[in-house]
Coordinates of C-alpha atoms in Angstrom, one line a residue:
L289 CA 29.6 1.3 -4.7
G290 CA 26.6 -0.3 -3.5
L291 CA 25.3 0.4 0.0
T292 CA 26.6 -2.8 1.7
Q293 CA 30.1 -2.5 0.0
R294 CA 30.1 1.0 1.3
L295 CA 29.4 0.0 4.7
R296 CA 32.1 -2.9 4.5
A297 CA 34.5 -0.1 3.2
Q298 CA 33.9 1.7 6.4
G299 CA 34.5 -1.4 8.7
V300 CA 30.8 -2.7 9.3
G301 CA 31.2 -6.2 10.0
D302 CA 27.8 -7.3 11.3
L303 CA 25.2 -5.7 8.7
V304 CA 22.2 -7.0 10.8
Q305 CA 23.5 -5.4 13.8
Y306 CA 24.4 -2.3 12.2
F307 CA 20.9 -2.0 10.7
E308 CA 19.5 -2.6 13.9
A309 CA 21.6 0.4 15.3
H310 CA 20.7 2.4 12.4
P311 CA 17.4 2.0 11.0
E312 CA 17.6 4.9 8.5
V313 CA 20.3 3.2 6.8
L314 CA 18.0 0.0 6.3
K315 CA 15.4 2.5 5.1
E316 CA 17.7 3.6 2.7
A317 CA 18.5 0.2 1.5
I318 CA 14.8 -0.4 1.0
A319 CA 14.5 2.6 -1.1
S320 CA 17.1 1.4 -3.4
V321 CA 15.3 -1.9 -3.9
R322 CA 14.6 -2.4 -7.8
V323 CA 11.9 -4.9 -8.5
R324 CA 12.0 -6.6 -12.0
R325 CA 9.0 -8.6 -12.0
V326 CA 5.9 -9.1 -9.6
N327 CA 4.2 -12.4 -9.7
A328 CA 0.6 -13.2 -8.7
A329 CA 1.5 -14.7 -5.5
A330 CA 3.3 -11.4 -4.4
L331 CA 0.2 -9.4 -5.2
R332 CA -1.9 -11.9 -3.2
M333 CA 0.3 -11.7 -0.2
V334 CA 0.2 -7.8 0.0
K335 CA -3.3 -7.5 -1.2
A336 CA -2.4 -5.2 -4.1
S337 CA -4.3 -4.8 -7.0
S338 CA -1.6 -4.7 -9.7
P339 CA 2.0 -4.6 -10.0
E340 CA 2.0 -1.0 -10.0
A341 CA 0.0 -0.7 -6.9
L342 CA 2.6 -3.1 -5.1
L343 CA 5.7 -1.0 -6.3
A344 CA 4.0 2.2 -5.2
G345 CA 3.1 0.9 -1.7
L346 CA 6.5 -0.9 -1.3
G347 CA 7.7 1.3 1.6
S348 CA 4.6 0.3 3.6
I349 CA 5.2 -3.4 3.2
F350 CA 8.0 -3.0 5.7
D351 CA 7.2 -2.8 9.5
T352 CA 8.5 -3.9 12.8
E353 CA 7.9 -7.4 11.8
T354 CA 9.5 -7.4 8.3
L355 CA 12.4 -5.0 8.8
P356 CA 14.6 -7.4 10.7
L357 CA 13.9 -9.9 8.1
F358 CA 14.9 -7.6 5.3
A359 CA 18.1 -6.7 7.2
R360 CA 18.9 -10.4 7.3
E361 CA 18.4 -11.0 3.7
I362 CA 20.4 -8.1 2.5
A363 CA 23.2 -9.2 4.9
A364 CA 22.8 -12.7 3.4
M365 CA 23.1 -11.3 -0.2
A366 CA 26.0 -9.3 0.6
A367 CA 27.7 -12.4 2.1
G368 CA 27.1 -13.9 -1.3
E369 CA 24.3 -16.3 0.0
T370 CA 21.6 -17.3 -2.6
Y371 CA 18.5 -19.2 -2.1

C-alpha cells in the first residue's frame, strides 16, 4: 500500500492535519515522490541548471512555506481530486 492508503487504513481521516502533527511522515511522503519529467518552467522556478540538478535538490525545495502546500496536494490526490 502507498503511504496515504496506509494512513487511511490506520484511521487517519484528515491527512493535512495529520501531516501538520507528524512532519516526519510528510518528509517520508516527499522522499517517495517520483518525478517523471521536468520542464523548463520548473527549472526556472527553482533556479536549477538541469533536470538532474533539480531532482538532486528536490528535498531542499520544501520549506516552511511549501510543506503545507505539499501536504494539501497529497491529501487532494488521495481524495481523488485532479487538477
